[in-house]
Every structure is written in structure tokens, then in C-alpha cells.
Short mmCIF file of C-alpha atoms and ligand atoms in Angstrom, two decimals:
data_model
loop_
_atom_site.label_atom_id
_atom_site.label_comp_id
_atom_site.label_asym_id
_atom_site.label_seq_id
_atom_site.Cartn_x
_atom_site.Cartn_y
_atom_site.Cartn_z
CA UNK A 1 99.09 48.55 101.88
CA UNK A 2 101.28 49.96 99.09
CA UNK A 3 99.71 51.39 95.97
CA UNK A 4 98.50 48.87 93.40
CA UNK A 5 99.59 49.31 89.80
CA UNK A 6 96.79 49.79 87.27
CA UNK A 7 97.09 46.19 86.08
CA UNK A 8 97.21 44.82 89.64
CA UNK A 9 94.07 46.78 90.49
CA UNK A 10 92.29 45.53 87.34
CA UNK A 11 93.28 41.94 88.09
CA UNK A 12 92.08 42.22 91.69
CA UNK A 13 88.71 43.60 90.58
CA UNK A 14 88.19 40.94 87.91
CA UNK A 15 89.06 38.25 90.42
CA UNK A 16 86.30 39.48 92.73
CA UNK A 17 83.40 40.04 90.36
CA UNK A 18 81.21 37.20 89.12
CA UNK A 19 79.48 36.79 85.82
CA UNK A 20 75.78 37.47 86.07
CA UNK A 21 72.86 35.05 85.93
CA UNK A 22 71.12 34.21 82.64
CA UNK A 23 67.91 35.96 81.66
CA UNK A 24 65.77 35.77 78.55
CA UNK A 25 65.00 38.83 76.47
CA UNK A 26 63.01 39.44 73.30
CA UNK A 27 65.03 39.24 70.07
CA UNK A 28 65.04 43.00 69.45
CA UNK A 29 66.13 43.72 73.01
CA UNK A 30 69.10 41.39 72.71
CA UNK A 31 71.20 43.82 70.66
CA UNK A 32 74.56 44.61 72.38
CA UNK A 33 73.95 41.93 75.01
CA UNK A 34 76.06 38.79 75.42
CA UNK A 35 74.67 35.44 74.37
CA UNK A 36 74.52 33.09 77.35
CA UNK A 37 74.01 29.76 75.55
CA UNK A 38 75.16 28.12 72.33
CA UNK A 39 72.55 28.36 69.58
CA UNK A 40 72.11 25.56 67.02
CA UNK A 41 70.51 25.78 63.60
CA UNK A 42 67.03 24.26 63.37
CA UNK A 43 67.15 23.91 59.57
CA UNK A 44 69.52 23.87 56.65
CA UNK A 45 69.84 27.17 54.92
CA UNK A 46 69.79 27.20 52.02
CA UNK A 47 67.70 24.01 52.22
CA UNK A 48 69.09 22.80 48.86
CA UNK A 49 71.64 24.06 46.34
CA UNK A 50 70.33 27.40 45.08
CA UNK A 51 71.32 29.92 42.48
CA UNK A 52 73.30 32.95 43.67
CA UNK A 53 72.32 34.97 40.58
CA UNK A 54 69.52 35.69 38.21
CA UNK A 55 70.64 33.71 35.14
CA UNK A 56 70.61 30.27 33.55
CA UNK A 57 71.34 26.91 35.14
CA UNK A 58 73.28 24.68 32.75
CA UNK A 59 75.92 22.04 32.37
CA UNK A 60 79.42 23.50 32.12
CA UNK A 61 80.48 20.85 29.58
CA UNK A 62 77.92 22.27 27.11
CA UNK A 63 79.24 25.84 27.17
CA UNK A 64 82.96 25.51 27.87
CA UNK A 65 83.88 26.85 24.41
CA UNK A 66 81.48 29.83 24.43
CA UNK A 67 82.74 33.32 23.59
CA UNK A 68 81.07 36.47 22.26
CA UNK A 69 82.17 35.66 18.66
CA UNK A 70 81.02 32.04 18.90
CA UNK A 71 78.18 31.89 21.43
CA UNK A 72 76.79 28.51 22.44
CA UNK A 73 73.02 28.14 22.02
CA UNK A 74 70.92 26.26 24.58
CA UNK A 75 67.18 25.55 24.72
CA UNK A 76 65.45 26.98 27.78
CA UNK A 77 63.19 24.25 29.19
CA UNK A 78 62.21 25.62 32.60
CA UNK A 79 61.79 28.89 34.50
CA UNK A 80 62.56 28.37 38.20
CA UNK A 81 61.59 30.96 40.77
CA UNK A 82 62.69 31.25 44.40
CA UNK A 83 60.34 29.26 46.61
CA UNK A 84 59.40 26.85 43.76
CA UNK A 85 60.79 23.42 43.00
CA UNK A 86 62.27 22.70 39.52
CA UNK A 87 59.99 20.65 37.23
CA UNK A 88 62.58 19.26 34.78
CA UNK A 89 65.91 17.56 34.71
CA UNK A 90 68.12 19.62 32.40
CA UNK A 91 69.53 17.60 29.53
CA UNK A 92 72.35 18.03 26.98
CA UNK A 93 72.26 21.51 25.31
CA UNK A 94 69.43 22.62 27.60
CA UNK A 95 69.22 25.31 30.31
CA UNK A 96 66.71 26.56 32.89
CA UNK A 97 66.08 30.21 33.56
CA UNK A 98 66.63 30.66 37.29
CA UNK A 99 66.14 33.39 39.92
CA UNK A 100 68.48 34.26 42.76
CA UNK A 101 67.68 31.93 45.67
CA UNK A 102 65.77 29.40 43.52
CA UNK A 103 66.70 25.71 43.83
CA UNK A 104 68.95 24.40 41.09
CA UNK A 105 67.50 21.61 38.90
CA UNK A 106 69.01 18.15 38.36
CA UNK A 107 71.47 17.84 35.48
CA UNK A 108 73.30 21.14 35.93
CA UNK A 109 76.54 22.10 37.66
CA UNK A 110 76.86 25.83 36.89
CA UNK A 111 74.80 29.02 36.78
CA UNK A 112 75.64 31.81 34.35
CA UNK A 113 74.47 35.32 35.14
CA UNK A 114 71.91 36.89 32.87
CA UNK A 115 74.36 39.67 31.86
CA UNK A 116 76.55 37.10 30.03
CA UNK A 117 73.66 35.75 27.93
CA UNK A 118 71.18 36.82 25.27
CA UNK A 119 67.69 35.33 25.11
CA UNK A 120 65.88 34.83 21.83
CA UNK A 121 62.51 33.11 22.17
CA UNK A 122 63.29 29.91 24.06
CA UNK A 123 66.94 29.86 22.97
CA UNK A 124 69.62 31.43 25.12
CA UNK A 125 73.01 32.40 23.70
CA UNK A 126 75.90 31.98 26.15
CA UNK A 127 78.46 34.68 25.41
CA UNK A 128 81.19 33.85 27.96
CA UNK A 129 81.53 30.76 30.15
CA UNK A 130 81.70 31.24 33.92
CA UNK A 131 83.87 28.90 36.02
CA UNK A 132 82.51 25.40 36.45
CA UNK A 133 80.30 25.34 39.56
CA UNK A 134 79.93 29.14 39.56
CA UNK A 135 77.03 30.99 41.17
CA UNK A 136 75.63 28.08 43.15
CA UNK A 137 75.16 28.38 46.90
CA UNK A 138 75.43 24.90 48.33
CA UNK A 139 72.88 23.40 50.71
CA UNK A 140 73.63 24.50 54.29
CA UNK A 141 76.14 27.18 53.28
CA UNK A 142 74.53 29.59 55.74
CA UNK A 143 73.19 27.26 58.43
CA UNK A 144 73.65 23.51 58.87
CA UNK A 145 70.79 21.80 60.65
CA UNK A 146 71.83 20.77 64.19
CA UNK A 147 75.19 22.55 64.05
CA UNK A 148 76.10 25.22 66.60
CA UNK A 149 75.96 28.52 64.72
CA UNK A 150 76.39 31.02 67.57
CA UNK A 151 78.38 30.40 70.73
CA UNK A 152 77.91 31.44 74.34
CA UNK A 153 79.83 34.65 75.03
CA UNK A 154 79.24 36.22 71.61
CA UNK A 155 78.36 39.88 71.51
CA UNK A 156 74.96 40.28 69.83
CA UNK A 157 75.60 42.62 66.90
CA UNK A 158 73.04 43.27 64.16
CA UNK A 159 74.69 40.45 62.16
CA UNK A 160 74.38 37.98 65.04
CA UNK A 161 70.81 39.13 65.57
CA UNK A 162 70.08 38.32 61.92
CA UNK A 163 71.19 34.72 62.49
CA UNK A 164 69.07 34.54 65.67
CA UNK A 165 66.13 35.64 63.54
CA UNK A 166 66.87 32.98 60.90
CA UNK A 167 66.77 30.24 63.53
CA UNK A 168 63.54 31.76 64.94
CA UNK A 169 65.09 32.56 68.34
CA UNK A 170 62.37 34.96 69.45
CA UNK A 171 63.54 34.77 73.06
CA UNK A 172 67.27 35.07 73.55
CA UNK A 173 69.26 33.87 76.58
CA UNK A 174 71.68 36.62 77.64
CA UNK A 175 73.69 37.45 80.74
CA UNK A 176 71.76 39.81 83.01
CA UNK A 177 72.93 43.37 83.51
CA UNK A 178 74.01 44.28 87.01
CA UNK A 179 72.06 46.78 89.07
CA UNK A 180 74.21 49.83 89.75
CA UNK A 181 73.75 52.64 92.29
CA UNK A 182 75.58 55.96 92.14
CA UNK A 183 76.23 58.16 95.16
CA UNK A 184 78.13 61.44 95.23
CA UNK A 185 79.52 62.65 98.52
CA UNK A 186 80.55 66.06 99.80
CA UNK A 187 79.05 68.95 101.78
CA UNK A 188 80.14 71.30 99.00
CA UNK A 189 78.04 69.67 96.29
CA UNK A 190 75.02 71.31 94.70
CA UNK A 191 72.42 69.09 93.01
CA UNK A 192 71.25 69.74 89.46
CA UNK A 193 67.84 70.98 90.67
CA UNK A 194 69.29 73.24 93.38
CA UNK A 195 69.61 76.98 92.70
CA UNK A 196 73.11 78.19 91.86
CA UNK A 197 75.12 78.93 94.98
CA UNK A 198 78.55 80.41 94.15
CA UNK A 199 80.03 78.74 97.22
CA UNK A 200 79.08 75.29 96.06
CA UNK A 201 80.30 72.88 93.40
CA UNK A 202 77.81 71.51 90.89
CA UNK A 203 77.55 67.74 91.04
CA UNK A 204 79.10 66.47 87.81
CA UNK A 205 80.15 63.01 88.89
CA UNK A 206 76.72 61.46 89.45
CA UNK A 207 75.69 62.40 85.94
CA UNK A 208 79.00 61.51 84.28
CA UNK A 209 78.94 58.08 85.94
CA UNK A 210 75.29 57.64 84.98
CA UNK A 211 76.21 58.37 81.34
CA UNK A 212 79.19 56.04 81.47
CA UNK A 213 76.94 53.24 82.77
CA UNK A 214 74.38 54.06 80.09
CA UNK A 215 77.02 53.75 77.39
CA UNK A 216 77.47 50.15 78.58
CA UNK A 217 73.73 49.54 78.39
CA UNK A 218 73.11 49.89 82.12
CA UNK A 219 70.51 52.26 83.56
CA UNK A 220 71.93 53.11 86.97
CA UNK A 221 70.01 54.41 89.97
CA UNK A 222 71.06 57.81 91.31
CA UNK A 223 71.12 57.90 95.11
CA UNK A 224 71.79 61.65 95.20
CA UNK A 225 74.35 63.40 97.34
CA UNK A 226 75.49 62.34 100.80
CA UNK A 227 76.86 64.90 103.26
CA UNK A 228 80.33 64.47 104.74
CA UNK A 229 78.54 63.30 107.85
CA UNK A 230 79.00 59.75 109.16
CA UNK A 231 75.28 59.10 109.75
CA UNK A 232 74.03 60.43 106.41
CA UNK A 233 76.86 58.71 104.59
CA UNK A 234 76.30 55.40 106.34
CA UNK A 235 72.58 55.40 105.57
CA UNK A 236 73.10 56.19 101.88
CA UNK A 237 75.97 53.74 101.49
CA UNK A 238 73.86 51.03 103.14
CA UNK A 239 71.11 51.75 100.62
CA UNK A 240 73.69 51.38 97.85
CA UNK A 241 74.56 47.91 99.07
CA UNK A 242 71.15 46.73 97.85
CA UNK A 243 72.64 46.91 94.35
CA UNK A 244 75.13 44.62 92.62
CA UNK A 245 77.57 47.49 92.20
CA UNK A 246 77.81 50.70 94.19
CA UNK A 247 79.75 53.64 92.81
CA UNK A 248 80.51 56.26 95.46
CA UNK A 249 82.49 59.30 94.40
CA UNK A 250 84.47 61.63 96.64
CA UNK A 251 85.53 61.25 100.23
CA UNK A 252 87.92 58.33 99.69
CA UNK A 253 91.12 60.24 100.26
CA UNK A 254 92.87 60.93 103.55
CA UNK A 255 91.22 64.28 104.30
CA UNK A 256 89.68 65.04 107.67
CA UNK A 257 86.17 64.69 106.19
CA UNK A 258 86.81 61.64 104.04
CA UNK A 259 84.49 59.15 105.74
CA UNK A 260 83.60 56.85 102.86
CA UNK A 261 86.13 54.12 103.62
CA UNK A 262 85.53 53.94 107.39
CA UNK A 263 81.76 53.87 106.82
CA UNK A 264 82.03 51.11 104.21
CA UNK A 265 84.32 49.28 106.60
CA UNK A 266 81.65 49.53 109.30
CA UNK A 267 79.11 48.14 106.80
CA UNK A 268 81.21 45.00 106.39
CA UNK A 269 83.00 45.74 103.14
CA UNK A 270 86.30 43.94 102.59
CA UNK A 271 88.68 46.27 100.78
CA UNK A 272 91.02 44.74 98.23
CA UNK A 273 92.98 47.95 97.62
CA UNK A 274 92.45 51.64 98.02
CA UNK A 275 95.15 53.46 96.11
CA UNK A 276 96.37 53.01 92.56
CA UNK A 277 99.62 54.37 91.15
CA UNK A 278 98.01 56.45 88.43
CA UNK A 279 97.19 60.03 87.51
CA UNK A 280 94.49 61.14 87.57
CA UNK A 281 92.81 58.81 90.03
CA UNK A 282 95.19 57.99 92.85
CA UNK A 283 92.61 57.50 95.61
CA UNK A 284 90.44 54.61 94.45
CA UNK A 285 89.01 52.03 96.79
CA UNK A 286 87.56 48.71 95.75
CA UNK A 287 85.82 46.26 98.03
CA UNK A 288 83.22 43.53 98.12
CA UNK A 289 80.67 42.24 100.59
CA UNK A 290 78.88 38.93 100.60
CA UNK A 291 75.14 39.19 100.68
CA UNK A 292 73.36 37.91 103.75
CA UNK A 293 69.75 37.96 105.01
CA UNK A 294 68.40 38.23 101.48
CA UNK A 295 70.87 40.90 100.47
CA UNK A 296 72.92 40.30 97.36
CA UNK A 297 76.70 40.28 96.98
CA UNK A 298 77.90 43.78 96.20
CA UNK A 299 81.03 45.27 94.74
CA UNK A 300 81.84 48.80 95.81
CA UNK A 301 84.03 51.35 94.09
CA UNK A 302 85.10 54.40 96.06
CA UNK A 303 85.97 56.72 93.20
CA UNK A 304 87.96 59.94 93.50
CA UNK A 305 85.94 63.15 93.80
CA UNK A 306 87.74 65.07 91.08
CA UNK A 307 85.48 64.71 88.04
CA UNK A 308 88.13 63.73 85.50
CA UNK A 309 89.68 61.27 87.93
CA UNK A 310 86.28 59.71 88.58
CA UNK A 311 85.64 59.30 84.85
CA UNK A 312 89.11 57.92 84.12
CA UNK A 313 88.75 55.42 86.97
CA UNK A 314 85.37 54.36 85.66
CA UNK A 315 86.89 53.61 82.26
CA UNK A 316 89.89 51.73 83.66
CA UNK A 317 88.26 49.77 86.47
CA UNK A 318 84.48 49.99 86.66
CA UNK A 319 83.74 49.43 82.97
CA UNK A 320 85.81 46.21 82.73
CA UNK A 321 84.09 44.94 85.89
CA UNK A 322 80.61 45.73 84.58
CA UNK A 323 81.46 44.17 81.22
CA UNK A 324 82.77 41.03 82.93
CA UNK A 325 79.54 40.78 84.95
CA UNK A 326 77.53 41.09 81.71
CA UNK A 327 79.51 38.22 80.17
CA UNK A 328 81.63 40.18 77.70
CA UNK A 329 84.90 38.62 76.68
CA UNK A 330 86.44 41.90 75.54
CA UNK A 331 86.70 43.94 78.71
CA UNK A 332 89.11 46.70 77.81
CA UNK A 333 88.99 49.57 75.38
CA UNK A 334 90.74 48.98 72.08
CA UNK A 335 94.20 50.54 71.92
CA UNK A 336 96.06 51.87 68.92
CA UNK A 337 99.59 53.13 68.38
CA UNK A 338 99.95 56.83 67.67
CA UNK A 339 102.77 59.35 67.25
CA UNK A 340 103.02 62.00 69.88
CA UNK A 341 102.64 65.53 68.52
CA UNK A 342 104.50 67.28 71.36
CA UNK A 343 106.83 66.50 74.26
CA UNK A 344 105.34 65.33 77.54
CA UNK A 345 106.80 65.11 81.02
CA UNK A 346 107.77 61.79 82.61
CA UNK A 347 105.21 59.93 84.63
CA UNK A 348 106.91 60.05 88.03
CA UNK A 349 106.11 56.47 88.98
CA UNK A 350 102.39 56.58 88.13
CA UNK A 351 100.60 55.46 84.98
CA UNK A 352 99.31 58.59 83.26
CA UNK A 353 96.05 58.81 81.34
CA UNK A 354 96.38 61.87 79.15
CA UNK A 355 93.26 63.01 77.31
CA UNK A 356 94.09 63.37 73.64
CA UNK A 357 92.78 64.30 70.23
CA UNK A 358 93.51 61.86 67.45
CA UNK A 359 94.23 62.73 63.87
CA UNK A 360 95.84 60.69 61.15
CA UNK A 361 98.31 61.17 58.32
CA UNK A 362 100.07 58.82 55.87
CA UNK A 363 102.14 57.36 58.71
CA UNK A 364 99.18 56.59 60.99
CA UNK A 365 97.58 58.19 64.02
CA UNK A 366 98.84 61.33 65.74
CA UNK A 367 97.93 62.07 69.38
CA UNK A 368 97.88 65.52 70.94
CA UNK A 369 96.75 66.75 74.32
CA UNK A 370 93.22 68.14 74.59
CA UNK A 371 94.52 70.85 76.91
CA UNK A 372 95.04 71.45 80.62
CA UNK A 373 95.25 67.99 82.18
CA UNK A 374 94.30 68.78 85.79
CA UNK A 375 92.02 66.16 87.36
CA UNK A 376 89.29 68.74 87.85
CA UNK A 377 89.44 70.18 84.31
CA UNK A 378 86.47 68.50 82.69
CA UNK A 379 86.94 70.22 79.33
CA UNK A 380 90.02 68.12 78.57
CA UNK A 381 87.83 65.06 79.18
CA UNK A 382 84.86 66.38 77.23
CA UNK A 383 87.04 66.91 74.14
CA UNK A 384 88.93 63.63 74.43
CA UNK A 385 88.92 61.05 71.67
CA UNK A 386 91.29 58.79 73.55
CA UNK A 387 93.36 58.26 76.66
CA UNK A 388 97.06 58.16 75.98
CA UNK A 389 98.55 55.66 78.41
CA UNK A 390 102.00 56.60 79.66
CA UNK A 391 103.58 53.74 81.63
CA UNK A 392 104.57 54.37 85.23
CA UNK A 393 108.27 53.99 84.44
CA UNK A 394 108.33 56.25 81.37
CA UNK A 395 110.82 59.12 81.16
CA UNK A 396 110.03 62.33 79.37
CA UNK A 397 108.55 61.54 75.93
CA UNK A 398 109.63 63.54 72.89
CA UNK A 399 107.41 64.62 70.01
CA UNK A 400 107.35 61.79 67.46
CA UNK A 401 107.53 59.04 70.09
CA UNK A 402 105.14 56.11 69.58
CA UNK A 403 102.52 55.91 72.30
CA UNK A 404 99.52 53.74 73.15
CA UNK A 405 96.07 55.33 73.04
CA UNK A 406 92.81 53.83 74.28
CA UNK A 407 89.97 54.76 71.95
CA UNK A 408 87.01 56.40 73.63
CA UNK A 409 83.37 56.15 72.66
CA UNK A 410 82.48 57.47 69.22
CA UNK A 411 85.86 56.64 67.70
CA UNK A 412 84.32 54.03 65.44
CA UNK A 413 82.99 56.78 63.19
CA UNK A 414 84.76 59.34 61.01
CA UNK A 415 83.75 62.29 58.88
CA UNK A 416 83.58 62.20 55.10
CA UNK A 417 86.79 64.22 54.80
CA UNK A 418 88.69 61.40 56.59
CA UNK A 419 87.48 58.71 54.20
P1 LIG B 501 87.18 64.60 97.47
O1 LIG B 501 87.74 63.36 96.84
O2 LIG B 501 85.88 64.38 98.14
O3 LIG B 501 88.21 65.25 98.33
O4 LIG B 501 86.89 65.60 96.28
C1 LIG B 501 87.96 66.09 95.46
C2 LIG B 501 87.47 67.26 94.63
O5 LIG B 501 86.45 66.81 93.74
C3 LIG B 501 86.87 68.37 95.43
O6 LIG B 501 87.24 69.59 94.85
C4 LIG B 501 85.38 68.16 95.27
O7 LIG B 501 84.66 69.33 95.42
C5 LIG B 501 85.29 67.61 93.89
N1 LIG B 501 84.11 66.78 93.78
C6 LIG B 501 83.78 65.75 94.61
N2 LIG B 501 82.62 65.19 94.24
C7 LIG B 501 82.23 65.86 93.13
C8 LIG B 501 81.09 65.72 92.28
N3 LIG B 501 80.14 64.81 92.52
N4 LIG B 501 80.99 66.56 91.22
C9 LIG B 501 81.94 67.49 91.01
N5 LIG B 501 83.02 67.66 91.76
C10 LIG B 501 83.17 66.86 92.83
MG1 LIG B 502 84.83 65.36 99.53
#
């Protein structure tokens, strides 16, 4: 099988993962989840025309000519508060004092804000006319009884949650999160609780992958470290197949001790590809297995062992898959255009994911490398604000060239000095 391109690999993965079942969660727990059903309004809101301002409800025809030199005087015949119904129909040359959110009385078509008036006893002077119809929120402006107000597939943001609260949706139907297991493989790995052994390599991948899952709202299960030993590996991989998604890192290459693929093969996994034309992250296996005897369907990612490669592959392939399972419509990280600060080498037939800093000037974003880009150099990943994506067919890129950058987590905030 020849190497898949990044887009071919993404398409293959998305073709093989299914959207999750629907579950119901409490309103406050629904934040950042994906709505699984359309939601209709169970009332009109506002329930009648209401004032949008503290001011006076009046008939525009009465005050059309008002100005500060020649104010128009109206008699105040009612004082309407929010939550109360008006008592009077407002007649010619009359007005009602009205609060924000209070229902407008009969006989008026406009509300003037209190700042443009002067009250003297029960006479109000109108100093400047608003537009006809101003400052009135019409019945149902917010919610129309029986109308669909939120649609299946919407991301539940605080704003969406506010509407759910208005329609009293205390239990919210959302797409379930997948269960995810994480397994690191390699005789050389040292667990976080093990004493330091200079001959070993501290396990970074399990924890990086755990954090990456967490950033998507998924609490993954850590299955620990498997030895490069067929029996140990097989047992731990089999345990991982009790989850919707298994992430195994290391051991997927062509080395003498790379047993992950043959063991997954023996466990019945169908591989859809196992190498992607990218750097970092060339060895990457993806397969699925249909559940049987009470076991669920599982998708398995054999991620590269090099920590940066594992993290880059998670972002490009695992995250879109997990987001698709959770019902998200936006699967991929937002990209922006940026100017390259320095030259970079050509991509040599593989899509490159270069870890970059982002800054901005009058002409837009500027991208610059976070440092040594080796697939084991975690610092360049730790500092990254984005992945610059260099297409597989790109020649050497000169400083000033426009490039595409995927924004990484945290890029939706900026410091005061950037405002
Ligand atoms: P492999 O793909 O198993 O050949 O591993 C490639 C490189 O990544 C080797 O140098 C491994 O020691 C390293 N590596 C593999 N797994 C991990 C891990 N969980 N944490 C940190 N480094 C790892
Ligand atoms: Mg290994």
C-alpha cells in the first residue's frame, strides 16, 4: 500500500467512524457538547411588545415636531413596570412612563428614552423625537412559540445555553462522548511514578494524548505501558478494544521490535492505511474492528512513538475523528494566512507541519519557527501557537511568502498589548 496523503488519510478515517448515540445531560453539563435534537420554543418571548428602554411610551404623531427649543408637553397617565400589564389606553397628547421590558400600552407606537425628556409633576417634556416605532421590542423577537430555535448539530456555547435555559430545557439531548483508551508501547519507556533511570525514556505520549483528549472534553483511560513483547502487547491492545477508540503510540514502524500492527492484525483489526506522506508522523496506522459478542465497534490509531509526531498526528487525524463521533460539524482547526518570517526548505514530497509562533503587524499575521523541528523535540511543540502547513509539493519557501497556519489551543485569546 502506498503512502496516503494527509487528506486521503483524513477522508478514510471520517468514512469509518460513526456519530455517537444520543444521551441526555443536565443543562450546565451541556456546555461545549453538540445538540442532538432540534429545540423549539415553548413560549413567545417577549410575550407581547415591550419597551427596550426606560422612558415614555407615546404616539409619534404627537411629538414629531419636538426639539430642545420647542419641547412637546404630554400628560403622564400611567407608570408601567416590567411584569405588570398596562392599565390605560394612551390618548392624544398623553404618555405612559415605562420600564425596560414592560409591556407597551394600547394607543402608542414609539418609546422615547428618559434621557431625551424632562419630567415636571405629571407632565413630560419631549426634547427630541426618536424615530417612529423606536425602542419597542416586538412580541416573539427572541423566541416564537412553536418555532425551532436551536438545531441539531449546534455547538452548545454559553449563548446557546442561555436559550436552552429560556425554553426550560433542564435536560439536554447531546451526542455521547466516545470512550478512549491510551496505550504507550516500548521497552525503553519509564512511567511517571517510576524512579529516574538514565537508560530509559520518560513516557510523554500517554500524558500528551490524555491532555489532547481532555481538551476535546474527553476523559481518556490510561492503559499504561506495554513492553515490546507480543504477549504483553496483545493483552493490553485487546483490553483497549473494549473502548470506542484506542490510541496506541510507538511500535508502528518497520523496526524489528515494532509489533503493534501484527498484534492488532491478529486481534481482527482491518487496517485502512498505515503510512501518511507527512512530517512529522510518517508511520501512522488506522484500523477498525466490528464489535462482536457484546464488544463494541472500535477504531484504532497506531500513532508514531516520537512525541511531537504523536501529538501532530492526534491533531490532524484523531481529533477530527473524535469530534465527528461527538457530532461536531466543524472537525478541523481553524486556519489563517500568515507571512513567513524566514526561509524554509522544501517539503520533499510530504506535507510538513512546522510548529510556529504567531505575531501580527499592520499587514496581518507573521509566522516563525518555534525552534528545532525534530519529531522528538517537544519544546518546539510546547511553544507552538500554530502548525504551519507546507503542502507536499512545495518548493523552498522564501521569507515573506504567504503560508497557511492552523491555530492551536489558546489562540482565541490575546494580551492587552495586542488589543
Ligand atoms: P517507536 O515508534 O516505537 O520506534 O518510537 C520512536 C521514538 O519515540 C523512540 O525514540 C521512542 O523511545 C520514542 N517514544 C516512543 N514512545 C514514547 C512515549 N510514550 N513517550 C516518549 N517517547 C516515546
Ligand atoms: Mg518502540
